Every structure is written in structure tokens, then in C-alpha cells.
Short mmCIF file of C-alpha atoms and ligand atoms in Angstrom, two decimals:
data_model
loop_
_atom_site.label_atom_id
_atom_site.label_comp_id
_atom_site.label_asym_id
_atom_site.label_seq_id
_atom_site.Cartn_x
_atom_site.Cartn_y
_atom_site.Cartn_z
CA MET A 10 52.50 114.38 119.86
CA ASN A 11 50.01 111.49 120.42
CA ASP A 12 46.27 112.03 120.65
CA TRP A 13 46.27 111.12 123.97
CA CYS A 14 48.60 114.18 125.32
CA GLN A 15 45.95 116.35 124.91
CA SER A 16 44.12 114.85 127.99
CA LEU A 17 47.14 114.85 130.30
CA PRO A 18 46.23 116.34 133.47
CA ILE A 19 47.32 120.01 134.15
CA VAL A 20 50.24 119.67 136.42
CA ARG A 21 53.01 122.22 138.48
CA GLY A 22 55.82 119.90 137.02
CA ARG A 23 56.94 119.82 133.83
CA TYR A 24 56.25 117.72 130.47
CA THR A 25 58.49 116.94 127.70
CA PHE A 26 56.98 115.59 124.52
CA LYS A 27 59.50 113.29 122.65
CA ALA A 28 62.06 113.23 125.26
CA SER A 29 65.45 111.57 124.61
CA MET A 30 65.80 109.05 127.16
CA ALA A 31 69.70 108.78 126.03
CA GLU A 32 69.48 112.02 127.99
CA GLN A 33 68.40 110.13 130.90
CA THR A 34 70.51 107.11 131.38
CA TRP A 35 74.66 106.86 132.19
CA PHE A 36 74.42 104.74 128.82
CA ARG A 37 73.56 107.36 126.84
CA VAL A 38 71.78 105.07 124.47
CA GLY A 39 67.84 104.55 124.00
CA GLY A 40 64.84 105.83 121.56
CA PRO A 41 62.42 109.06 123.02
CA ALA A 42 59.92 108.77 125.70
CA ASP A 43 56.34 109.53 124.27
CA VAL A 44 56.44 111.82 127.74
CA LEU A 45 58.36 112.67 130.40
CA PHE A 46 56.95 113.86 133.36
CA LYS A 47 58.83 115.43 136.52
CA PRO A 48 56.52 116.43 139.15
CA VAL A 49 57.27 119.12 141.36
CA ASP A 50 56.38 117.29 144.75
CA LEU A 51 54.25 114.56 146.06
CA GLU A 52 50.99 116.48 145.78
CA ASP A 53 51.64 117.08 142.22
CA LEU A 54 52.91 113.09 141.65
CA ILE A 55 49.59 112.29 143.03
CA SER A 56 47.30 114.79 141.28
CA PHE A 57 48.85 113.38 138.01
CA LEU A 58 48.44 110.01 138.83
CA LYS A 59 44.49 110.27 139.81
CA GLN A 60 43.95 112.20 136.63
CA ARG A 61 46.16 110.62 134.22
CA PRO A 62 44.45 108.82 131.34
CA THR A 63 44.13 105.19 132.94
CA ASP A 64 45.47 103.26 129.84
CA ILE A 65 48.52 104.84 128.99
CA PRO A 66 51.72 102.73 129.98
CA ILE A 67 53.74 104.38 132.81
CA ASN A 68 57.52 103.56 133.77
CA ILE A 69 59.61 105.20 136.37
CA VAL A 70 63.01 105.95 135.98
CA GLY A 71 65.74 107.14 138.39
CA ALA A 72 69.32 108.54 137.59
CA GLY A 73 69.16 105.85 134.98
CA SER A 74 72.63 104.44 136.10
CA ASN A 75 71.50 101.14 136.09
CA LEU A 76 68.81 101.10 133.12
CA LEU A 77 69.15 100.28 129.13
CA VAL A 78 66.20 101.93 127.05
CA ARG A 79 65.92 100.42 123.92
CA ASP A 80 66.70 102.01 120.75
CA GLY A 81 62.50 102.23 120.21
CA GLY A 82 61.96 104.53 123.21
CA LEU A 83 58.90 104.29 125.52
CA ARG A 84 55.52 104.63 125.25
CA GLY A 85 53.42 106.72 127.50
CA VAL A 86 54.68 108.61 130.40
CA VAL A 87 58.04 108.25 131.74
CA ILE A 88 58.21 109.90 135.44
CA ARG A 89 61.33 111.28 136.83
CA LEU A 90 61.40 112.44 140.37
CA GLY A 91 62.13 116.58 140.32
CA ARG A 92 63.97 118.48 143.01
CA GLY A 93 61.33 118.35 145.03
CA PHE A 94 61.97 114.60 145.96
CA ALA A 95 65.89 115.77 146.88
CA THR A 96 65.29 116.67 150.47
CA ILE A 97 67.42 115.12 153.19
CA GLU A 98 66.44 115.51 156.59
CA ARG A 99 67.90 114.70 159.67
CA ASP A 100 66.16 113.48 162.85
CA GLY A 101 68.54 112.36 165.53
CA LEU A 102 70.73 109.14 164.42
CA GLU A 103 67.77 108.97 161.62
CA ILE A 104 67.75 110.81 158.15
CA GLU A 105 64.80 110.94 155.78
CA VAL A 106 65.41 111.36 152.08
CA GLY A 107 63.38 111.86 149.09
CA GLY A 108 63.27 109.22 146.70
CA GLY A 109 65.13 111.43 143.97
CA ALA A 110 67.92 112.60 146.23
CA LEU A 111 70.99 111.05 144.86
CA ASP A 112 72.91 108.35 146.74
CA ARG A 113 76.57 110.28 146.41
CA THR A 114 74.91 113.76 148.10
CA VAL A 115 73.20 111.91 150.75
CA ALA A 116 76.30 110.15 151.59
CA LEU A 117 78.21 113.14 151.61
CA THR A 118 75.47 114.74 154.01
CA CYS A 119 75.75 112.33 156.50
CA GLY A 120 79.68 112.77 156.68
CA ASP A 121 78.86 116.24 157.11
CA TRP A 122 76.64 115.70 159.89
CA GLY A 123 79.31 112.96 161.41
CA LEU A 124 76.59 110.18 160.71
CA SER A 125 77.82 106.92 160.13
CA GLY A 126 76.60 104.25 158.03
CA LEU A 127 75.20 105.23 154.69
CA GLU A 128 79.07 105.49 153.25
CA PHE A 129 79.00 102.58 150.85
CA LEU A 130 76.39 104.88 148.86
CA VAL A 131 78.69 107.41 147.85
CA GLY A 132 79.96 105.52 144.52
CA VAL A 133 76.35 104.50 143.42
CA PRO A 134 75.25 107.06 140.82
CA GLY A 135 71.73 106.51 140.99
CA THR A 136 69.09 107.86 142.86
CA ILE A 137 67.65 106.86 146.48
CA GLY A 138 64.55 105.63 145.14
CA GLY A 139 66.52 103.30 142.75
CA ALA A 140 68.90 101.99 145.88
CA VAL A 141 65.43 101.08 147.52
CA LYS A 142 64.15 99.20 144.57
CA MET A 143 67.88 97.32 143.45
CA ASN A 144 68.78 96.95 146.87
CA ALA A 145 71.81 98.93 146.18
CA GLY A 146 75.17 98.19 147.86
CA CYS A 147 78.74 97.54 147.86
CA TYR A 148 82.07 97.03 149.74
CA GLY A 149 79.97 94.75 152.31
CA THR A 150 77.02 96.86 152.85
CA GLU A 151 73.29 96.90 151.43
CA THR A 152 70.52 99.72 151.57
CA LYS A 153 68.45 97.17 153.42
CA ASP A 154 71.00 96.76 156.17
CA ARG A 155 70.22 100.83 156.65
CA LEU A 156 66.55 101.33 155.95
CA ILE A 157 63.66 102.05 158.28
CA TRP A 158 60.74 102.23 155.72
CA ALA A 159 60.03 103.47 152.68
CA ASP A 160 57.12 105.30 151.14
CA VAL A 161 55.68 103.87 147.88
CA VAL A 162 53.09 105.76 145.68
CA ASP A 163 50.94 103.60 143.38
CA LEU A 164 49.42 104.34 139.91
CA GLY A 165 46.42 105.37 141.34
CA GLY A 166 48.06 107.75 143.37
CA GLN A 167 47.94 105.94 147.11
CA VAL A 168 50.62 106.43 149.50
CA GLN A 169 52.00 103.44 151.55
CA ARG A 170 54.51 103.36 154.02
CA LEU A 171 56.48 99.80 154.15
CA THR A 172 58.55 98.54 156.47
CA ALA A 173 62.07 97.05 155.41
CA ALA A 174 60.56 93.74 156.37
CA GLU A 175 57.64 94.09 154.16
CA LEU A 176 60.24 94.71 151.54
CA ALA A 177 61.74 91.77 151.67
CA MET A 178 65.16 92.88 149.95
CA SER A 179 67.63 90.86 149.28
CA TYR A 180 70.52 90.81 146.66
CA ARG A 181 69.83 93.55 143.95
CA HIS A 182 66.04 92.99 144.96
CA SER A 183 63.16 94.43 146.67
CA ASN A 184 59.08 93.49 146.28
CA ILE A 185 58.43 97.04 145.09
CA ARG A 186 56.61 96.51 142.40
CA ALA A 187 57.07 98.19 138.65
CA ASP A 188 53.87 99.95 139.57
CA GLN A 189 55.01 101.45 142.60
CA ILE A 190 57.27 104.63 143.18
CA VAL A 191 59.34 105.39 145.90
CA THR A 192 59.01 108.80 147.00
CA ARG A 193 60.39 108.94 150.52
CA ALA A 194 62.60 106.70 152.85
CA ARG A 195 64.13 106.66 156.23
CA PHE A 196 67.69 105.15 157.05
CA LYS A 197 69.26 104.63 160.83
CA CYS A 198 72.70 106.43 161.06
CA GLU A 199 75.31 106.12 164.24
CA MET A 200 77.47 108.91 165.50
CA GLY A 201 80.91 108.78 164.12
CA ASP A 202 84.26 110.67 164.00
CA PRO A 203 83.43 113.13 161.13
CA GLN A 204 87.46 112.86 159.82
CA ALA A 205 87.07 109.22 159.75
CA ILE A 206 84.20 109.25 157.82
CA LYS A 207 85.69 111.70 155.25
CA ARG A 208 88.32 109.23 154.99
CA ARG A 209 86.70 106.38 154.75
CA LEU A 210 84.64 108.22 151.87
CA GLU A 211 87.68 109.39 149.86
CA THR A 212 88.88 105.62 150.20
CA LEU A 213 85.59 104.40 148.95
CA LEU A 214 85.91 106.61 145.65
CA ALA A 215 89.22 106.10 144.91
CA GLU A 216 89.17 101.93 145.35
CA ARG A 217 86.12 102.27 142.78
CA GLU A 218 88.04 103.99 140.49
CA ALA A 219 90.99 101.93 140.71
CA SER A 220 88.15 99.34 139.63
CA GLN A 221 85.56 100.28 137.67
CA PRO A 222 85.19 102.51 134.56
CA VAL A 223 83.32 105.14 136.49
CA LYS A 224 83.43 107.80 133.85
CA GLY A 225 82.61 105.87 130.91
CA ARG A 226 78.90 105.44 129.57
CA THR A 227 78.34 102.81 131.57
CA GLY A 228 75.01 101.31 133.47
CA GLY A 229 77.66 99.34 136.35
CA SER A 230 77.13 95.74 136.75
CA THR A 231 75.36 94.27 133.81
CA PHE A 232 75.15 90.89 135.39
CA ARG A 233 74.19 89.57 139.06
CA ASN A 234 76.77 87.15 140.81
CA PRO A 235 75.42 83.47 140.40
CA GLU A 236 75.55 82.10 144.15
CA GLY A 237 79.19 81.36 144.92
CA PHE A 238 80.66 83.34 141.85
CA SER A 239 81.86 86.22 140.62
CA ALA A 240 80.05 87.41 137.30
CA TRP A 241 83.28 89.42 136.14
CA ASN A 242 85.45 86.31 136.83
CA LEU A 243 83.40 83.68 134.71
CA ILE A 244 83.17 86.59 131.82
CA ASP A 245 87.07 87.06 131.75
CA GLU A 246 87.28 82.95 131.84
CA ALA A 247 85.15 83.02 128.81
CA GLY A 248 87.23 85.07 127.40
CA CYS A 249 84.79 88.08 126.87
CA ARG A 250 87.33 90.65 128.61
CA GLY A 251 87.23 93.84 125.71
CA LEU A 252 84.68 92.01 123.31
CA LYS A 253 83.20 94.35 120.78
CA VAL A 254 79.80 94.81 119.22
CA GLY A 255 79.64 97.99 117.10
CA GLN A 256 80.72 100.84 119.64
CA ALA A 257 79.73 98.89 122.57
CA GLN A 258 82.63 97.24 124.64
CA VAL A 259 82.92 94.74 127.42
CA SER A 260 84.98 97.00 129.67
CA GLU A 261 88.97 95.68 129.78
CA LYS A 262 88.88 97.30 133.39
CA HIS A 263 86.08 95.28 134.94
CA CYS A 264 84.56 92.79 132.40
CA ASN A 265 80.99 93.01 134.43
CA PHE A 266 80.35 96.49 133.03
CA LEU A 267 79.54 97.33 129.43
CA LEU A 268 80.80 100.80 127.78
CA ASN A 269 79.14 102.74 124.97
CA THR A 270 82.77 103.54 123.62
CA ASP A 271 81.55 106.40 121.39
CA ASN A 272 77.77 106.23 119.99
CA CYS A 273 76.54 102.63 119.98
CA THR A 274 72.97 101.69 119.88
CA ALA A 275 70.96 99.96 122.53
CA THR A 276 70.74 97.04 120.35
CA ASP A 277 74.63 96.93 120.13
CA LEU A 278 74.79 96.65 123.79
CA GLU A 279 72.22 94.28 124.72
CA THR A 280 73.52 91.90 121.61
CA LEU A 281 76.97 92.23 123.44
CA GLY A 282 75.68 91.26 126.78
CA GLU A 283 73.52 88.41 125.01
CA THR A 284 76.77 87.22 123.27
CA VAL A 285 78.71 87.37 126.54
CA ARG A 286 76.19 85.30 128.36
CA ALA A 287 75.99 82.33 125.51
CA ARG A 288 79.96 82.74 126.04
CA VAL A 289 79.68 82.06 130.14
CA LYS A 290 77.14 79.19 129.38
CA ALA A 291 79.44 77.56 126.73
CA ASN A 292 82.64 77.98 128.74
CA SER A 293 81.13 77.34 132.77
CA GLY A 294 77.56 76.11 132.10
CA HIS A 295 76.33 79.48 134.13
CA ASP A 296 73.44 81.22 133.41
CA LEU A 297 73.84 84.82 133.72
CA HIS A 298 71.07 86.89 134.49
CA TRP A 299 71.11 90.78 133.90
CA GLU A 300 70.85 93.31 136.48
CA ILE A 301 70.77 96.13 134.34
CA VAL A 302 67.00 96.59 134.02
CA ARG A 303 66.15 96.91 130.09
CA ILE A 304 63.01 98.57 128.99
CA GLY A 305 61.45 99.93 126.20
CA GLU A 306 60.61 98.88 122.20
CA ALA A 307 63.71 97.23 120.36
C1 FAD B 417 79.78 103.43 137.49
C2 FAD B 417 78.48 102.81 138.43
C3 FAD B 417 78.71 102.31 139.35
C4 FAD B 417 77.72 101.28 140.17
N1 FAD B 417 78.08 100.70 141.15
C5 FAD B 417 77.05 99.97 142.14
C6 FAD B 417 77.21 99.66 143.43
O1 FAD B 417 78.32 99.63 143.79
N2 FAD B 417 76.20 98.72 143.97
C7 FAD B 417 74.92 98.65 143.22
O2 FAD B 417 74.29 98.21 143.59
N3 FAD B 417 74.71 99.30 141.97
C8 FAD B 417 75.73 100.12 141.25
N4 FAD B 417 75.48 100.79 140.14
C9 FAD B 417 74.06 100.68 139.65
C10 FAD B 417 73.06 101.75 140.32
O3 FAD B 417 74.06 102.72 140.09
C11 FAD B 417 72.02 101.34 140.89
O4 FAD B 417 71.43 99.91 140.76
C12 FAD B 417 71.30 102.60 141.45
O5 FAD B 417 70.53 102.16 142.87
C13 FAD B 417 70.15 102.58 140.24
O6 FAD B 417 69.47 104.29 140.73
P1 FAD B 417 68.82 105.11 139.75
O7 FAD B 417 68.09 105.84 140.11
O8 FAD B 417 69.77 105.14 138.88
O9 FAD B 417 67.87 104.21 139.00
P2 FAD B 417 67.30 103.57 137.07
O10 FAD B 417 68.66 103.18 136.72
O11 FAD B 417 66.98 104.90 136.84
O12 FAD B 417 66.14 102.39 137.68
C14 FAD B 417 66.64 101.36 138.29
C15 FAD B 417 65.56 100.33 138.40
O13 FAD B 417 64.55 101.00 139.89
C16 FAD B 417 63.80 102.00 139.48
N5 FAD B 417 63.20 102.59 139.92
C17 FAD B 417 64.50 104.23 140.10
N6 FAD B 417 63.65 105.02 140.94
C18 FAD B 417 62.54 104.32 141.22
C19 FAD B 417 61.57 104.71 142.11
N7 FAD B 417 61.67 106.41 142.85
N8 FAD B 417 60.79 104.46 142.56
C20 FAD B 417 60.74 103.13 142.39
N9 FAD B 417 61.16 102.53 140.92
C21 FAD B 417 62.49 103.58 140.60
C22 FAD B 417 63.43 101.79 137.86
O14 FAD B 417 61.88 101.74 137.32
C23 FAD B 417 64.07 100.58 137.33
O15 FAD B 417 63.40 99.54 137.71
C24 FAD B 417 76.57 101.53 139.63
C25 FAD B 417 76.02 101.69 138.34
C26 FAD B 417 77.26 102.80 137.46
C27 FAD B 417 76.32 103.25 136.48
#
């Protein structure tokens, strides 16, 4: 345990020391975090932020579904929102959701209420905090199309409500900074026929399962689509389908997904990604940019 761990504030949530980040991410790779902190609720989070030693780095993770943590792990404290941030409340045609709620649960709950508009979230395996930060989207809808506002807490413990316009969301991007934590968000929906919504949810899940390795250890789309092009197509044309580095592999099913096929390292995955980038550049001249967020020490 590091010396600074002694000066961490007393919290109601949980600290885990030398926490395995592999257990916190979909890729199932990555070294440990010095400390993982799961606040129980907003008050607990703010209290921690106001009293924490200010010279230690802080990282925020959601469900770890778009995240590659390097093998050396993360210094300082990693915050992951706990159960108190997973609430989903209805207010007429709008819903308010905690930043730690799972996208899938939100889509299914709205379906049960006969609320339409957020069906696209059913196959996104992240949290609402991650969806707002990354402007998650698929099948023609993005988080920004439904978001009204998001509450963010900065590392000084100050809460701010930002409207969707203020977040300036664009393709897989929002202007939420690395030192801001999304704790709550409000979305607009419309009334729909519960049976029709249910069928749409099932169709979306089936389409995804047919085209993506959703049961694999993956981080979703690895690279952003260059304007007017599909990353998977450029990767395929560069001959990278199925390419391997160690036990890391470009998915045969969807070339823009990388897989941990057995027990690979984060280095294998990052090297594979960089190899793909170099081959695509040589083949088509396109510069692929990582969509997956890479953090931690090599
Ligand atoms: C099988 C599979 C399919 C996927 N399909 C899609 C898809 O169709 N569309 C799509 O857009 N994405 C998709 N993804 C990627 C991923 O699910 C989304 O980007 C998701 O929004 C990430 O949320 P997360 O909670 O897992 O965030 P993480 O992966 O944990 O983190 C991603 C980034 O968000 C930040 N973050 C997380 N939570 C918060 C918070 N509360 N406050 C502030 N910042 C936060 C992290 O610091 C990091 O920078 C897929 C991933 C997988 C594995």
C-alpha cells in the first residue's frame, strides 16, 4: 500500500487496494489500480473529492466496455460509480438516470414503461456516464439525440448541470473533461406501443449478435470511422481480418473489433491495434484514430 493511502478520507463506499483492472474491463486485461473507490451515492462521492489528497491522480471508469488499461496499471484512485448511481426514474415522457446505470437496463426499463427513443442503448454494454461522455450511438441514434442535460461533478466536488447543447456532442465525443464525472442525466422519450418496442429491442439485439463478437472479450469499435468511410472496411481491405499478436486478434466477424482470445496482455492488444493502423495507412492512406480509450502505464 502506498503512503498516501493512509490519508484517504473516511467514506461510506468501498476502497479496494491493488484492485485488478482486468476485472473492471471488458477486455479482461490490464494491471492493477493503486486504489479503486466505489462511492455509494453522490454525497459520498463529493465528500471524498473534497477531502482527498489533491496530488494523487484520479481516473473514472464506467463498465469498462470502451477501455484498454495498460499492463502497468493505474496510479492513484480509480472511481467507479456504485449501486446508488444506478437509479432510473420516470417523469412523464422524460427519464432521469444515474451515471452508473447500465445502458441495457435503461433501454429495457423504458420498454416496460412503453417509452420509446432509447431502444438503441439495449446493445451498448456501458453505463449512462460512459454513454454521455462518449456520445454512444448505433443504428442511426446517438445519446445526444435524446439527452436533455447531464450533472457532472468536478474533482473539487462541485456539481454542475450541463445542457446537451453545452456538451457539444459529436461523433463519439462530448466536451466532458477527464476531470468531470457524470453522475446523472435526463433524457426525452415518447410514448410507444410496448409490444412494438419489445420487438425492436429484440431485433436490435439479434442484428448485433449476427454482426459483432458481442460475447467475446472486446472493447467494441476500436477505431473511429473516418469521414465517409467505414473503419472495418479499410481494415478488411488492408488484409487485417483475423490478424494476431500473441493472443490478441482482429475479430473475423467484425474487423473493427479486437479480441482477447485467451490470456493476452494489454500490450498485445495495443501492438495489434498499431499494426492495423500502419497497414491501413500503407494500403489506403487513411489515418485511423483510436475510439477505445487507452489509459495507464505500459
Ligand atoms: C460488444 C461491444 C459493443 C459496443 N457497441 C457500441 C455501440 O454500438 N455504440 C457505441 O457508441 N459504443 C459501443 N461500444 C463501446 C462502449 O460500450 C461505449 O463507448 C460505452 O458508452 C462506454 O461506456 P462505459 O461505461 O463502459 O465506459 P468506459 O469504457 O468505462 O469508459 C469510457 C470513457 O468514458 C469515461 N467515463 C465512463 N464513465 C464515466 C462517468 N460516469 N463520467 C465521466 N466519464 C466517464 C471514462 O473515463 C473513459 O474515458 C461497444 C462495446 C462493446 C464491448
